[in-house]
mmCIF file of C-alpha atoms in Angstrom:
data_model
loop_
_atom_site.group_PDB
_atom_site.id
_atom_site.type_symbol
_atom_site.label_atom_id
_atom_site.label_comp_id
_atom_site.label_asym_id
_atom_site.label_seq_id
_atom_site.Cartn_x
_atom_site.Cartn_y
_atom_site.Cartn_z
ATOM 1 C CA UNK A 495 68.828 91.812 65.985
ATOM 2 C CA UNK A 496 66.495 94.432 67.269
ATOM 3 C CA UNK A 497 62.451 93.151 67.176
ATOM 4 C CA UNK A 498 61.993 95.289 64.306
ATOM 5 C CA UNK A 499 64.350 93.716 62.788
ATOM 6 C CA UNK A 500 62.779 91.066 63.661
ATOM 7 C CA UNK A 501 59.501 91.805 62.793
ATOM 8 C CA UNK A 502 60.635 92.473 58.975
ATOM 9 C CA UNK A 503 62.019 88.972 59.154
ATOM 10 C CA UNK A 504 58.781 87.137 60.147
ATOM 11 C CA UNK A 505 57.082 89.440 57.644
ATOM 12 C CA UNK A 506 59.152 88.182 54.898
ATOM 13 C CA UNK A 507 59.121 84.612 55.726
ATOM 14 C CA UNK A 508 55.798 84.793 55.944
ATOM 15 C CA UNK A 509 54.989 86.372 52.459
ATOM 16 C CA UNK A 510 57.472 83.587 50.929
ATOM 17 C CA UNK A 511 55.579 80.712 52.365
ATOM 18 C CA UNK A 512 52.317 82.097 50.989
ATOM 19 C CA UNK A 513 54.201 82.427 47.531
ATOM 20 C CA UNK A 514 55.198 79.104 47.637
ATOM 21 C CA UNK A 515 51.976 77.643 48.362
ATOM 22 C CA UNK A 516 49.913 79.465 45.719
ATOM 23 C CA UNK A 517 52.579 78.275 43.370
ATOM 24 C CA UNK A 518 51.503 74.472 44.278
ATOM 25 C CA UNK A 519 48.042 75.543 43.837
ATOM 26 C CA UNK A 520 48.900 76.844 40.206
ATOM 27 C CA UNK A 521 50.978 73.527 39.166
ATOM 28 C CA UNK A 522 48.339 71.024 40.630
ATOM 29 C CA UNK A 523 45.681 73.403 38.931
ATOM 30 C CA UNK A 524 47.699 72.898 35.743
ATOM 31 C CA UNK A 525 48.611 68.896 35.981
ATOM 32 C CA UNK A 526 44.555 68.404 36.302
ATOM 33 C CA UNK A 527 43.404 69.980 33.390
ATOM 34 C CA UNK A 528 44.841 67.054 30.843
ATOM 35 C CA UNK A 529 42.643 64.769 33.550
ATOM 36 C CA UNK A 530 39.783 66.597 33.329
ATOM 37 C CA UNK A 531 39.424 66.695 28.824
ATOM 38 C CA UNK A 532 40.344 62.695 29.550
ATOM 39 C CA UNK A 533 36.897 62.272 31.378
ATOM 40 C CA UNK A 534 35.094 63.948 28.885
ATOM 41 C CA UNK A 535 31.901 62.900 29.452
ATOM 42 C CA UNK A 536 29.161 61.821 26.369
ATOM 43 C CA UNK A 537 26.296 63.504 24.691
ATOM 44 C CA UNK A 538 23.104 61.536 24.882
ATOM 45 C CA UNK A 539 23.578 61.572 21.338
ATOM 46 C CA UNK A 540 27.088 60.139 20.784
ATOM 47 C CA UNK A 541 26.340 57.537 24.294
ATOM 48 C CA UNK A 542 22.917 56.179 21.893
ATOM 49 C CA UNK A 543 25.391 55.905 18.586
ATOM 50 C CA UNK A 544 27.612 53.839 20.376
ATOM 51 C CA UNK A 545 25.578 51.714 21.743
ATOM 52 C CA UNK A 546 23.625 51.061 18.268
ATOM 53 C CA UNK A 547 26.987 50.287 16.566
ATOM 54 C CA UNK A 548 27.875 47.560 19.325
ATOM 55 C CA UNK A 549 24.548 45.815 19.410
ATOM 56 C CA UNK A 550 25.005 45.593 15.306
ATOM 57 C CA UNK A 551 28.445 43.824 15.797
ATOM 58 C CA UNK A 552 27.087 41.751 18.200
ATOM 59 C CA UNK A 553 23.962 41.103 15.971
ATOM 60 C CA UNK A 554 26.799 40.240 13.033
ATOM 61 C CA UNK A 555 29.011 38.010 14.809
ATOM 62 C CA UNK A 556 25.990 35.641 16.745
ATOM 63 C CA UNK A 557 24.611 35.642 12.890
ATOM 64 C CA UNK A 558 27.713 34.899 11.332
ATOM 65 C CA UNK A 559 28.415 31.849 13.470
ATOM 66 C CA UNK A 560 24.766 30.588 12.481
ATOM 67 C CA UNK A 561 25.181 30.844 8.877
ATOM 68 C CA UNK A 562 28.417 28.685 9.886
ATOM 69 C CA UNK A 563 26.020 26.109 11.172
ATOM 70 C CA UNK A 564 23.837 26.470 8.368
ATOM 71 C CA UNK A 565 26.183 26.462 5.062
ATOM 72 C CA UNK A 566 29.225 25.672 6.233
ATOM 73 C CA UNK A 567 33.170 26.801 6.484
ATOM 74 C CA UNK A 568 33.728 26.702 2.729
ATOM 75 C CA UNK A 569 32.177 29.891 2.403
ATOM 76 C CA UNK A 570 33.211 33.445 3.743
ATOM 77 C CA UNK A 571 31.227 33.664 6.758
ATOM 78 C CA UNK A 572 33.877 31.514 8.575
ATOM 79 C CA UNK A 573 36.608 34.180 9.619
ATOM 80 C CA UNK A 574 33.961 37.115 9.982
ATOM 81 C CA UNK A 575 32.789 35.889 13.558
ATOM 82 C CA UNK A 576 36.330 36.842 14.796
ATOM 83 C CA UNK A 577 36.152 40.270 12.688
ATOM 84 C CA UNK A 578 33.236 40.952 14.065
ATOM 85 C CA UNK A 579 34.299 40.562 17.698
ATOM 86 C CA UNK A 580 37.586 42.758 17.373
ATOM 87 C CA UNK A 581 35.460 45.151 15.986
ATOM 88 C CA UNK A 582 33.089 44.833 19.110
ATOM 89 C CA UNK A 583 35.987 45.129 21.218
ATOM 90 C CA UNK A 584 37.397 48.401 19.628
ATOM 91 C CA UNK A 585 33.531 49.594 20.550
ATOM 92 C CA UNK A 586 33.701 48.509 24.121
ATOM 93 C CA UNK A 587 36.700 49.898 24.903
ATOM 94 C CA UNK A 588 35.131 53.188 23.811
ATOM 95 C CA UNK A 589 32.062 52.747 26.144
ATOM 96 C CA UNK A 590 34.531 52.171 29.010
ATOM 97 C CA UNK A 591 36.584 54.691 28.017
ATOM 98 C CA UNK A 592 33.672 57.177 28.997
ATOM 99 C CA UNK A 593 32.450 54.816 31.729
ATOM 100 C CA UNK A 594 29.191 53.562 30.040
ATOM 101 C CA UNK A 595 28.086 50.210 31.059
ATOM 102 C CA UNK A 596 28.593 48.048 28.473
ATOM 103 C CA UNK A 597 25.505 45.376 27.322
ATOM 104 C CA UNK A 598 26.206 41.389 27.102
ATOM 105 C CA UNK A 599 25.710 40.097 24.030
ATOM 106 C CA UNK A 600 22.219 38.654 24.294
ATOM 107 C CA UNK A 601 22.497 37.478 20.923
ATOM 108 C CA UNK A 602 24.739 34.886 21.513
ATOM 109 C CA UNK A 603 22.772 33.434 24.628
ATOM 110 C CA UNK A 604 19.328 33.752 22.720
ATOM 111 C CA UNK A 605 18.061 35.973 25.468
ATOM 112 C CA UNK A 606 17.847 38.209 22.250
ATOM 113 C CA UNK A 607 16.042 36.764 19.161
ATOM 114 C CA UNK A 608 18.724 36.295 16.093
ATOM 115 C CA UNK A 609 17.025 37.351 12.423
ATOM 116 C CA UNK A 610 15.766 34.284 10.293
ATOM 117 C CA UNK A 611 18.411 32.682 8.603
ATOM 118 C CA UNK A 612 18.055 33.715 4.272
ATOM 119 C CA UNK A 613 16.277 30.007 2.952
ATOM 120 C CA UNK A 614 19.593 29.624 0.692
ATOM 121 C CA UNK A 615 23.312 30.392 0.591
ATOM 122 C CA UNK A 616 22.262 32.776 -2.842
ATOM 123 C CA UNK A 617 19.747 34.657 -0.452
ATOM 124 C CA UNK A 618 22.346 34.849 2.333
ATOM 125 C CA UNK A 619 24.859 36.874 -0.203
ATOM 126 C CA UNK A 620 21.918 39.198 -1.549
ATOM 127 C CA UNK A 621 21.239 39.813 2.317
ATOM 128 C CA UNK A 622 24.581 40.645 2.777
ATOM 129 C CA UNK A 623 24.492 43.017 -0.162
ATOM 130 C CA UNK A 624 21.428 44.761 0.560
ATOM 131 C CA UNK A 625 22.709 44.933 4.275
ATOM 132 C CA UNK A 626 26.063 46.818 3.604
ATOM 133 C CA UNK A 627 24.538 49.370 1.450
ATOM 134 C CA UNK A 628 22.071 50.025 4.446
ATOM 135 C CA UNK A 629 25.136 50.194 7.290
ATOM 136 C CA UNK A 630 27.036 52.518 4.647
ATOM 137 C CA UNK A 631 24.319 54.624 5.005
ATOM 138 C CA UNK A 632 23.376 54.093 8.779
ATOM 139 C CA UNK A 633 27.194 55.533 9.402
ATOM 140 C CA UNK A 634 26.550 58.190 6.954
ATOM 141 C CA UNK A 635 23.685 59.767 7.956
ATOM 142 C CA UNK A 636 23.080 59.238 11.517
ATOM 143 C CA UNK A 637 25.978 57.513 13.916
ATOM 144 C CA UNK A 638 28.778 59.734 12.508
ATOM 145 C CA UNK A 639 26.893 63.251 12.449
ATOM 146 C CA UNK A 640 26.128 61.850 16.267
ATOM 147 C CA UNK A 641 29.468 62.015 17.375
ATOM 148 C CA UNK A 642 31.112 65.210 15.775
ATOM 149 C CA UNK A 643 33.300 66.218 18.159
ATOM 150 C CA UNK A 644 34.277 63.092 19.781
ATOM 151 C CA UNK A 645 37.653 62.529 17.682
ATOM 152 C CA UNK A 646 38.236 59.267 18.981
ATOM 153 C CA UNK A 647 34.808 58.268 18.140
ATOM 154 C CA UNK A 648 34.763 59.267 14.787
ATOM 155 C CA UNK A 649 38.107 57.556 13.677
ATOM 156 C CA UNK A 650 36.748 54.157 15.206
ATOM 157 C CA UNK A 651 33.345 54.327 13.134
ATOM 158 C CA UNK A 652 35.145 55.919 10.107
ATOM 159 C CA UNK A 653 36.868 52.656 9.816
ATOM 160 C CA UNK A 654 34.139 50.388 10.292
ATOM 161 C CA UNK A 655 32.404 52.389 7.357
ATOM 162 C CA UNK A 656 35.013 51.958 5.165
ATOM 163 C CA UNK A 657 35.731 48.079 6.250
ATOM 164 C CA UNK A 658 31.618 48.120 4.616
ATOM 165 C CA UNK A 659 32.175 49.989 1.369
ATOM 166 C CA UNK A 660 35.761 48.688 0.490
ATOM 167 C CA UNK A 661 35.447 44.583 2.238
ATOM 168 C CA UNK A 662 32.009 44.437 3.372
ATOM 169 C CA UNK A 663 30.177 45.217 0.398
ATOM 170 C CA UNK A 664 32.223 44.065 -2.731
ATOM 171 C CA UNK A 665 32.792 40.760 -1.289
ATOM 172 C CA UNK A 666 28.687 39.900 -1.225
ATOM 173 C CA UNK A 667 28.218 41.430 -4.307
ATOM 174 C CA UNK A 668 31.163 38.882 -5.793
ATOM 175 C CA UNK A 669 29.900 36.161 -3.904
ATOM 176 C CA UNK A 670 26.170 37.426 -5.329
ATOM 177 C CA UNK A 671 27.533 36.756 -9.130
ATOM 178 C CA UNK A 672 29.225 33.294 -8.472
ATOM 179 C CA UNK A 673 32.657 34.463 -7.280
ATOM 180 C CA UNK A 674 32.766 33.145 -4.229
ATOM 181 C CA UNK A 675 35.341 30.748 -3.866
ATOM 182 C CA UNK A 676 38.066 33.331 -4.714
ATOM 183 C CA UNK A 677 36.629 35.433 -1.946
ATOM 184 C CA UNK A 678 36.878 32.219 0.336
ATOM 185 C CA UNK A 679 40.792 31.992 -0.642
ATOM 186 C CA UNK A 680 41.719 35.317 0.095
ATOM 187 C CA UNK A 681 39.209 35.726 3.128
ATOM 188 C CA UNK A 682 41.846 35.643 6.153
ATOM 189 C CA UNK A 683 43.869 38.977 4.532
ATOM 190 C CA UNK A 684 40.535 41.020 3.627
ATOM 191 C CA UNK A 685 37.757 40.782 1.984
ATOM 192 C CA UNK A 686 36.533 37.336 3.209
ATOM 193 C CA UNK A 687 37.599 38.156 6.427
ATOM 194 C CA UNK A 688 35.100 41.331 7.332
ATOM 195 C CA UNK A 689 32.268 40.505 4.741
ATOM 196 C CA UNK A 690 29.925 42.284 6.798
ATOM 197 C CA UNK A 691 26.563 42.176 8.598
ATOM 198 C CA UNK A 692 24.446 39.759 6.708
ATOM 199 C CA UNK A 693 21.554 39.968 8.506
ATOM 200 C CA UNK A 694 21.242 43.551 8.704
ATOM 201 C CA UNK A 695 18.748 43.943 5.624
ATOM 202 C CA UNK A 696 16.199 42.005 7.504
ATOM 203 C CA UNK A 697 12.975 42.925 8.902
ATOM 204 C CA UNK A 698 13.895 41.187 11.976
ATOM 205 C CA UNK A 699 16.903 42.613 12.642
ATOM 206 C CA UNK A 700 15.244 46.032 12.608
ATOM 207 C CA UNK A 701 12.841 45.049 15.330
ATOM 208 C CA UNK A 702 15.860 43.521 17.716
ATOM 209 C CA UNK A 703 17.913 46.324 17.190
ATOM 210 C CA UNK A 704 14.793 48.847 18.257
ATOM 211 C CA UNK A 705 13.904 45.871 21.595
ATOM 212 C CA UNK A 706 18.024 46.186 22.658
ATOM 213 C CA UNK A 707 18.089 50.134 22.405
ATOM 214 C CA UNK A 708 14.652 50.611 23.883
ATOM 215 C CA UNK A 709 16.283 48.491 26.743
ATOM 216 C CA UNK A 710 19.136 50.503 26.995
ATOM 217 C CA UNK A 711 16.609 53.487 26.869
ATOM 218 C CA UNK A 712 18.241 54.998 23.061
ATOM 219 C CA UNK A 713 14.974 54.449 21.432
ATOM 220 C CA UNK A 714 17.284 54.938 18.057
ATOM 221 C CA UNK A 715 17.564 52.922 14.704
ATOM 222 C CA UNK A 716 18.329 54.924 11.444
ATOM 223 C CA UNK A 717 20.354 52.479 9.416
ATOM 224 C CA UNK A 718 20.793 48.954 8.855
ATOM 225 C CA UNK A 719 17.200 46.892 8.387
ATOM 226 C CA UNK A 720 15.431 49.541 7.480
ATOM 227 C CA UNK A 721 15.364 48.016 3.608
#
């Protein structure tokens, strides 16, 4: 083989080496785009919604458990404590998801103050009512306009929204005229299950939820408690 022969050779090999690395470059380039729309990071926005819709389930379920204490298991706030919770879960993993830290529940340690308890079980119920129509509207109006464009988001407080208006909601408002103990039977399927957030029509619940967000630094609260 004469040298420019050899030459041409070198030349060649070289040019295919280089055409095989930019290929590499090209797949790796391609395999880290699906990574990169995974770590989507949040909007202040969407970051200060989520965090208002976990410190109301966490609100809910230390509330539920004391109107336990207070009136009982023969009534339907007995399998809404573990509602509540898988509801706070499907909220958490959302916050991890996009690597926000994720709050205790100071409710349940009573480094947060919990909202009176209603003076009767009749007062609890109307609460409850009151307090459904106000999350309806929280979800409505503020959280889920929040969060357009976060898909994931969106289908997660879509169904807590419609847990309010189709369990939530009619199950205080039979409970309000006297049907309660066929709510109780069927509570572990439904409607008794996820009767909602009691305390959320309360004036005190308002000022906890405004304390926990300010301490987060969301400074937001355009829903529940503001009845």
């Amino acid at each position: 083989m004469t040298q420019v022969e050899r030459n041409a050779r070198t030349i060649e090999e070289l040019r295919m080496i280089k055409t095989g690395i930019l290929s590499a470059v090209a797949v790796a380039a391609c395999l880290a785009m699906p990574l990169q729309a995974a770590t989507k990071t949040l909007s202040p926005e969407a970051e200060a919604a989520l965090l208002e819709a976990l410190n109301d389930e966490y609100h809910a379920q230390a509330f539920y458990a004391a109107l336990v204490d207070e009136y009982g298991a023969n009534t339907p706030f007995t399998n809404i404590m573990e509602a509540e919770a898988k509801h706070a879960e499907k909220l958490i993993a959302l916050l991890e998801k996009y690597g926000v830290e994720v709050p205790e529940n100071g409710y349940l340690d009573g480094s947060l103050p919990l909202a009176p308890i209603p003076p009767t079980l009749a007062d609890a119920y109307a609460t409850g009512v009151r307090g459904e129509i106000d999350n309806i509207a929280m979800y409505e109006e503020s959280l889920l306009p929040d969060v357009v464009g976060y898909k994931d988001i969106t289908r997660v407080f879509t169904s807590l929204k419609t847990a309010s208006e189709t369990q939530h909601l009619p199950t205080f408002e039979r409970c309000s005229a006297g049907d309660c103990q066929t709510v109780a039977s069927n509570s572990g399927s439904g409607a008794g299950k996820q009767t909602g957030k009691v305390a959320k029509g309360t004036s005190s619940q308002k000022g906890k939820g405004q304390k926990e967000r300010q301490r987060k630094g969301q400074g937001k609260q355009k829903g529940r408690g503001n009845s």
